[in-house]
Amino acid sequence: MTANIIDGKLMAQELREQLAQKVAHLPTPPHLAVILVGNDEASIIYDRNKKKAAEAIGMQCTIHHLDENTPQEELLQLIHRLNTDSAVNGIIVQMPLPKHFNSEQIIESIDHAKDVDGFGIYNIGLLHSNDSSAMVAATPQAVLYMLQQTLGNIAGKHAVIIGRSNIVGRPLASLLLNNHCTVTIAHSKTVNLPQIAASADILVSACGVAKLVKKEWIKPGATVIDVGINRIDGKLCGDVDFDEAKEIAEYITPVPGGVGPMTVTMLLNNTLRAYIEQNSGLKK
Ligand code: GUN
C-alpha cells in the first residue's frame, strides 16, 4: 500500500480563494502588521511570504523591520501604537526574537483582539477552556483543518503529538481534545516513543528532528501529519522519514507542500476574523 498524499498546497489555494472572495466584499481591506526584529534569514523569508499571501487575497500587510539592537521599550511602544490604531486588525511579532528581548512581555503587550498568532495567555486560556472565541495559533489550526478535510469526523481517534512547544504541540493537544480526540503528548523524554507513536490513529510530529519517525513508529492505516521543517544537506525534509512512512500510513503530508502553505492561510483567516469581530462590536 502507498499512502494518499494530503496536498497542503492545493488545500491552501482553495481556502485562499474563499478568503479572497470574502475580503472583496468588505468595505476596507483587513490589515495585518508584522514586526520583524533583526536579520534572521528564515524569518525574513517567512514574513515576505506572509505579505505576499496577504496581498494576493486583497489584504493589507505592513512589515515593520526593526534593527537587531532595538531596545525592548521601543518595541513595546510600536506595539502600543499598533494596538491603538483602528486601521490595524492583526499584529504578529516574528519569533524567535533576538536574545535580549523578554518575549513573554512582548507577546502579552499585544491587544488580545489583535493577537492573530494566538500566542498570548488570554487566547491560550480560552483555547484550553474550549471557548470557541479563542484566537488559535495558525499551525495547530492548519493541522486540524487538514485532518477534518481528510478524515471527516475525528472524534474518538487516538492522536499522538510528538513535541510540546507553545506554538504547536500544546495548543494542538487542546484543539484535538476540544474536537473529541484521545490525545497523547510525547516529547524528548518520553519512554517507549516508537511504541506510543505506533498506537496512534493520527500521528503528528512537531519536534524538529529530521526523519525521526520511521515505519515501525506508524500503525498501518494511520494518518501522519508532519509539521517539521528541517534540512539535510540543504534539502528540506520533515520529522517523518517520508519514503518509509508512505508504505505504512493511509494518509500523509509531504514536506514541503504539506502543513506549511496551510499555516500562512490560517494566519490570514485569523486576520479576517479579527477584522470582522472588531468591526461588528463583537470584541473591543
Ligand atoms: N516563528 C515560527 N512560527 C511562528 C509563527 O507562527 N508566528 C510567529 N510570530 N513567529 C513564528
Coordinates of N, CA and C in Angstrom, one line a residue, residues 34-190:
V34 N 3.1 43.1 10.7 CA 4.1 42.0 11.0 C 5.3 42.8 11.6
I35 N 5.8 42.4 12.8 CA 7.0 43.0 13.3 C 8.1 42.0 13.2
L36 N 9.2 42.4 12.6 CA 10.4 41.6 12.4 C 11.6 42.3 13.0
V37 N 12.3 41.6 13.9 CA 13.4 42.3 14.5 C 14.7 41.5 14.1
G38 N 15.6 42.2 13.6 CA 16.9 41.5 13.2 C 16.9 41.0 11.8
N39 N 17.9 40.1 11.5 CA 18.1 39.7 10.2 C 18.2 38.2 10.0
D40 N 17.4 37.5 10.9 CA 17.3 36.0 10.7 C 16.8 35.7 9.3
E41 N 17.5 34.9 8.6 CA 17.2 34.7 7.2 C 15.9 34.0 7.0
A42 N 15.6 32.9 7.8 CA 14.4 32.2 7.7 C 13.2 33.1 8.0
S43 N 13.3 33.9 9.0 CA 12.2 34.8 9.4 C 11.9 35.8 8.3
I44 N 13.0 36.4 7.7 CA 12.8 37.3 6.6 C 12.0 36.7 5.5
I45 N 12.3 35.4 5.1 CA 11.6 34.7 4.1 C 10.1 34.4 4.5
Y46 N 10.0 34.0 5.7 CA 8.6 33.7 6.2 C 7.7 34.9 6.1
D47 N 8.3 36.1 6.6 CA 7.5 37.3 6.6 C 7.2 37.8 5.2
R48 N 8.1 37.7 4.3 CA 7.9 38.1 2.9 C 6.8 37.2 2.3
N49 N 6.8 35.9 2.7 CA 5.7 35.1 2.2 C 4.3 35.4 2.7
K50 N 4.3 35.8 4.0 CA 3.1 36.2 4.6 C 2.5 37.5 3.9
K51 N 3.4 38.4 3.7 CA 3.0 39.7 3.0 C 2.4 39.4 1.6
K52 N 3.2 38.5 0.9 CA 2.8 38.2 -0.5 C 1.4 37.5 -0.5
A53 N 1.2 36.6 0.5 CA 0.0 35.8 0.5 C -1.2 36.7 0.9
A54 N -0.9 37.7 1.9 CA -2.0 38.6 2.3 C -2.4 39.5 1.1
E55 N -1.4 40.0 0.4 CA -1.8 40.9 -0.7 C -2.5 40.2 -1.8
A56 N -2.1 38.9 -2.0 CA -2.7 38.2 -3.1 C -4.2 37.9 -2.9
I57 N -4.7 38.0 -1.6 CA -6.1 37.9 -1.4 C -6.8 39.2 -1.1
G58 N -6.0 40.3 -1.3 CA -6.6 41.6 -1.2 C -6.5 42.2 0.2
M59 N -5.7 41.6 1.1 CA -5.5 42.2 2.4 C -4.3 43.1 2.4
Q60 N -4.2 44.0 3.4 CA -3.0 44.9 3.5 C -2.1 44.2 4.5
C61 N -0.8 44.3 4.3 CA 0.2 43.8 5.2 C 1.4 44.7 5.3
T62 N 1.7 45.2 6.5 CA 2.8 46.1 6.7 C 3.9 45.3 7.5
I63 N 5.1 45.3 7.0 CA 6.2 44.7 7.7 C 7.0 45.8 8.4
H64 N 7.1 45.8 9.7 CA 7.9 46.7 10.5 C 9.2 46.0 10.8
H65 N 10.2 46.4 10.0 CA 11.5 45.7 10.2 C 12.4 46.5 11.0
L66 N 12.7 46.0 12.2 CA 13.5 46.8 13.2 C 14.9 46.2 13.3
D67 N 15.8 47.1 13.7 CA 17.2 46.7 13.9 C 17.3 45.7 15.0
E68 N 18.3 44.8 14.8 CA 18.6 43.7 15.8 C 18.7 44.3 17.2
N69 N 19.3 45.5 17.4 CA 19.6 46.0 18.7 C 18.5 46.9 19.3
T70 N 17.3 46.9 18.7 CA 16.2 47.7 19.2 C 15.9 47.4 20.6
P71 N 15.8 48.4 21.5 CA 15.5 48.1 22.9 C 14.1 47.6 23.1
Q72 N 13.9 46.8 24.1 CA 12.6 46.3 24.5 C 11.5 47.4 24.5
E73 N 11.9 48.5 25.1 CA 10.9 49.6 25.3 C 10.4 50.1 24.0
E74 N 11.3 50.2 23.0 CA 10.9 50.8 21.7 C 10.0 49.8 21.0
L75 N 10.2 48.5 21.2 CA 9.3 47.5 20.5 C 7.9 47.6 21.2
L76 N 7.9 47.7 22.6 CA 6.7 47.9 23.3 C 5.9 49.1 22.8
Q77 N 6.6 50.2 22.6 CA 6.0 51.4 22.1 C 5.3 51.2 20.7
L78 N 6.0 50.5 19.8 CA 5.5 50.2 18.5 C 4.2 49.4 18.6
I79 N 4.3 48.4 19.5 CA 3.1 47.5 19.7 C 1.9 48.3 20.2
H80 N 2.2 49.2 21.2 CA 1.2 50.1 21.7 C 0.5 50.9 20.6
R81 N 1.4 51.5 19.8 CA 0.9 52.3 18.7 C -0.1 51.5 17.8
L82 N 0.4 50.3 17.4 CA -0.5 49.4 16.6 C -1.7 48.9 17.3
N83 N -1.6 48.7 18.6 CA -2.8 48.3 19.4 C -3.9 49.4 19.3
T84 N -3.5 50.6 19.3 CA -4.5 51.7 19.4 C -4.8 52.3 18.0
D85 N -4.2 51.7 16.9 CA -4.5 52.1 15.6 C -5.7 51.3 15.0
S86 N -6.8 51.9 14.9 CA -8.0 51.2 14.5 C -7.9 50.7 13.0
A87 N -6.9 51.2 12.3 CA -6.8 50.7 10.9 C -5.9 49.4 10.9
V88 N -5.4 48.9 12.0 CA -4.7 47.7 12.1 C -5.5 46.6 12.8
N89 N -5.7 45.5 12.2 CA -6.6 44.4 12.7 C -5.8 43.3 13.4
G90 N -4.7 43.0 12.9 CA -3.9 41.9 13.5 C -2.4 42.3 13.6
I91 N -1.8 41.8 14.7 CA -0.4 42.1 15.0 C 0.3 40.8 15.3
I92 N 1.5 40.6 14.5 CA 2.3 39.4 14.9 C 3.7 39.9 15.1
V93 N 4.4 39.3 16.0 CA 5.9 39.6 16.2 C 6.6 38.3 15.9
Q94 N 7.4 38.3 14.8 CA 8.0 37.1 14.3 C 9.0 36.6 15.4
M95 N 8.8 35.3 15.7 CA 9.7 34.6 16.7 C 10.7 33.7 16.0
P96 N 11.9 33.5 16.5 CA 12.3 34.0 17.8 C 12.8 35.4 17.7
L97 N 12.7 36.1 18.8 CA 13.3 37.5 18.9 C 14.7 37.4 19.3
P98 N 15.6 38.4 19.0 CA 16.9 38.3 19.5 C 17.0 38.2 21.0
K99 N 18.1 37.6 21.5 CA 18.1 37.1 22.9 C 17.8 38.1 24.0
H100 N 18.1 39.4 23.7 CA 18.0 40.4 24.8 C 16.5 40.8 25.1
F101 N 15.6 40.3 24.3 CA 14.2 40.6 24.5 C 13.5 39.7 25.5
N102 N 12.6 40.2 26.3 CA 11.7 39.4 27.1 C 10.5 39.1 26.2
S103 N 10.5 38.0 25.6 CA 9.5 37.6 24.6 C 8.1 37.5 25.2
E104 N 8.0 37.0 26.4 CA 6.7 36.9 27.1 C 6.1 38.2 27.2
Q105 N 6.9 39.2 27.7 CA 6.3 40.6 27.9 C 5.9 41.2 26.6
I106 N 6.6 40.9 25.5 CA 6.3 41.4 24.2 C 4.9 40.8 23.7
I107 N 4.8 39.5 23.9 CA 3.6 38.8 23.4 C 2.4 39.3 24.2
E108 N 2.6 39.5 25.5 CA 1.5 39.9 26.4 C 1.1 41.3 26.1
S109 N 1.9 42.1 25.5 CA 1.6 43.5 25.3 C 0.7 43.7 24.0
I110 N 0.5 42.6 23.3 CA -0.4 42.7 22.1 C -1.8 42.6 22.6
D111 N -2.7 43.6 22.1 CA -4.1 43.5 22.4 C -4.6 42.1 22.0
H112 N -5.3 41.5 22.9 CA -5.7 40.1 22.6 C -6.7 40.0 21.4
A113 N -7.4 41.1 21.1 CA -8.3 41.1 20.0 C -7.5 41.1 18.6
K114 N -6.2 41.6 18.7 CA -5.4 41.7 17.5 C -4.3 40.6 17.5
D115 N -4.4 39.7 18.5 CA -3.4 38.6 18.6 C -3.7 37.5 17.7
V116 N -3.4 37.7 16.4 CA -3.8 36.7 15.4 C -2.9 35.5 15.3
D117 N -1.8 35.6 16.1 CA -0.9 34.4 16.3 C -1.5 33.5 17.4
G118 N -2.4 34.1 18.2 CA -2.9 33.3 19.3 C -1.9 32.9 20.4
F119 N -0.8 33.6 20.5 CA 0.3 33.3 21.4 C 0.1 33.8 22.8
G120 N -0.8 34.8 23.0 CA -1.0 35.4 24.3 C -1.8 34.5 25.3
I121 N -1.5 34.8 26.6 CA -2.1 33.9 27.6 C -3.6 34.0 27.5
Y122 N -4.2 35.1 27.2 CA -5.6 35.2 27.2 C -6.2 34.3 26.2
N123 N -5.7 34.3 25.0 CA -6.2 33.4 23.9 C -5.9 31.9 24.2
I124 N -4.7 31.7 24.8 CA -4.4 30.3 25.2 C -5.4 29.8 26.2
G125 N -5.7 30.7 27.2 CA -6.7 30.3 28.2 C -8.0 29.9 27.7
L126 N -8.5 30.7 26.7 CA -9.8 30.5 26.1 C -9.7 29.1 25.3
L127 N -8.6 28.9 24.6 CA -8.5 27.6 23.9 C -8.5 26.4 24.9
H128 N -7.8 26.6 25.9 CA -7.7 25.5 26.9 C -9.0 25.3 27.7
S129 N -9.8 26.3 27.7 CA -11.2 26.2 28.3 C -12.2 25.7 27.3
N130 N -11.8 25.4 26.1 CA -12.7 25.0 25.0 C -13.7 26.1 24.7
D131 N -13.2 27.4 24.7 CA -14.1 28.5 24.3 C -13.9 28.9 22.9
S132 N -14.9 28.8 22.1 CA -14.8 28.9 20.6 C -14.4 30.4 20.2
S133 N -14.4 31.3 21.2 CA -14.0 32.7 20.8 C -12.4 32.8 20.8
A134 N -11.7 31.7 21.2 CA -10.2 31.8 21.2 C -9.7 32.1 19.8
M135 N -8.7 32.9 19.7 CA -7.9 33.1 18.5 C -6.8 32.0 18.6
V136 N -6.8 31.0 17.7 CA -5.9 29.9 17.8 C -4.8 30.0 16.9
A137 N -3.6 29.6 17.4 CA -2.4 29.7 16.6 C -2.6 29.0 15.2
A138 N -1.9 29.5 14.2 CA -2.1 29.1 12.8 C -1.7 27.6 12.6
T139 N -0.6 27.2 13.1 CA -0.2 25.8 12.7 C -1.1 24.7 13.3
P140 N -1.5 24.8 14.6 CA -2.5 23.8 15.1 C -3.8 23.9 14.3
Q141 N -4.2 25.1 13.9 CA -5.5 25.2 13.1 C -5.3 24.5 11.8
A142 N -4.1 24.7 11.2 CA -3.8 24.1 9.9 C -3.9 22.6 10.0
V143 N -3.3 22.0 11.0 CA -3.3 20.6 11.2 C -4.8 20.1 11.4
L144 N -5.6 20.7 12.2 CA -6.9 20.3 12.4 C -7.7 20.4 11.1
Y145 N -7.6 21.5 10.4 CA -8.3 21.6 9.1 C -7.9 20.5 8.2
M146 N -6.7 20.2 8.1 CA -6.2 19.1 7.1 C -6.8 17.7 7.6
L147 N -6.8 17.5 8.9 CA -7.4 16.2 9.4 C -8.9 16.2 9.1
Q148 N -9.6 17.2 9.3 CA -11.0 17.2 9.1 C -11.4 17.1 7.6
Q149 N -10.6 17.8 6.8 CA -10.8 17.7 5.3 C -10.5 16.2 4.8
T150 N -9.6 15.6 5.5 CA -9.2 14.2 5.0 C -10.0 13.1 5.6
L151 N -10.3 13.2 6.9 CA -11.0 12.1 7.6 C -12.4 12.4 8.0
G152 N -12.9 13.7 7.8 CA -14.2 14.0 8.3 C -14.2 14.1 9.8
N153 N -15.0 13.3 10.4 CA -15.1 13.3 11.9 C -13.9 12.6 12.6
I154 N -13.3 13.3 13.5 CA -12.1 12.7 14.1 C -12.4 12.3 15.6
A155 N -13.6 12.5 16.0 CA -14.0 12.1 17.4 C -13.6 10.7 17.7
G156 N -13.0 10.5 18.9 CA -12.7 9.2 19.4 C -11.3 8.6 18.9
K157 N -10.7 9.3 17.9 CA -9.4 8.8 17.4 C -8.3 9.1 18.4
H158 N -7.3 8.2 18.4 CA -6.2 8.4 19.3 C -5.1 9.2 18.5
A159 N -4.9 10.5 19.0 CA -3.9 11.3 18.4 C -2.7 11.4 19.2
V160 N -1.5 11.1 18.7 CA -0.3 11.2 19.4 C 0.5 12.4 18.7
I161 N 0.9 13.3 19.6 CA 1.6 14.5 19.1 C 3.0 14.4 19.6
I162 N 4.0 14.4 18.8 CA 5.4 14.4 19.2 C 5.9 15.9 19.2
G163 N 6.1 16.4 20.4 CA 6.5 17.8 20.5 C 5.6 18.6 21.5
R164 N 6.1 19.4 22.3 CA 5.3 20.1 23.4 C 5.5 21.6 23.4
S165 N 5.8 22.1 22.2 CA 6.1 23.6 22.1 C 4.8 24.4 22.3
N166 N 5.0 25.7 22.7 CA 3.9 26.6 22.9 C 3.2 26.9 21.6
I167 N 4.0 26.8 20.5 CA 3.5 27.2 19.2 C 2.7 26.1 18.5
V168 N 3.1 24.8 18.7 CA 2.4 23.7 18.0 C 1.9 22.7 19.0
G169 N 2.7 22.0 19.7 CA 2.3 20.8 20.4 C 1.2 21.0 21.4
R170 N 1.4 22.0 22.3 CA 0.5 22.3 23.4 C -0.9 22.8 22.9
P171 N -0.9 23.8 22.0 CA -2.2 24.3 21.5 C -2.9 23.2 20.7
L172 N -2.1 22.4 19.9 CA -2.7 21.4 19.1 C -3.4 20.3 20.0
A173 N -2.7 20.0 21.1 CA -3.3 19.0 22.0 C -4.7 19.5 22.5
S174 N -4.8 20.7 22.8 CA -6.1 21.3 23.3 C -7.1 21.3 22.2
L175 N -6.7 21.7 21.0 CA -7.6 21.7 19.8 C -8.1 20.4 19.5
L176 N -7.3 19.3 19.5 CA -7.7 18.0 19.2 C -8.6 17.4 20.3
L177 N -8.3 17.8 21.6 CA -9.1 17.4 22.7 C -10.5 18.0 22.6
N178 N -10.5 19.3 22.2 CA -11.8 20.0 22.0 C -12.6 19.4 20.9
N179 N -11.9 18.7 20.0 CA -12.6 18.0 18.9 C -12.7 16.5 19.2
H180 N -12.7 16.2 20.4 CA -13.0 14.8 20.9 C -12.1 13.7 20.6
C181 N -10.8 14.1 20.3 CA -9.8 13.0 20.2 C -9.3 12.6 21.5
T182 N -8.7 11.4 21.6 CA -8.0 11.0 22.8 C -6.6 11.4 22.5
V183 N -6.0 12.2 23.4 CA -4.7 12.9 23.0 C -3.5 12.4 23.9
T184 N -2.4 12.1 23.3 CA -1.2 11.8 24.0 C -0.2 12.8 23.5
I185 N 0.5 13.5 24.4 CA 1.6 14.4 24.0 C 2.9 13.6 24.4
A186 N 3.8 13.4 23.4 CA 5.1 12.8 23.6 C 6.1 13.8 23.4
H187 N 7.3 13.6 23.9 CA 8.4 14.5 23.8 C 9.7 13.9 24.0
S188 N 10.8 14.7 24.0 CA 12.2 14.1 24.0 C 12.4 13.2 25.2
K189 N 11.7 13.3 26.3 CA 11.9 12.5 27.5 C 11.0 11.3 27.5
T190 N 10.1 11.2 26.6 CA 9.1 10.1 26.6 C 9.8 8.7 26.4

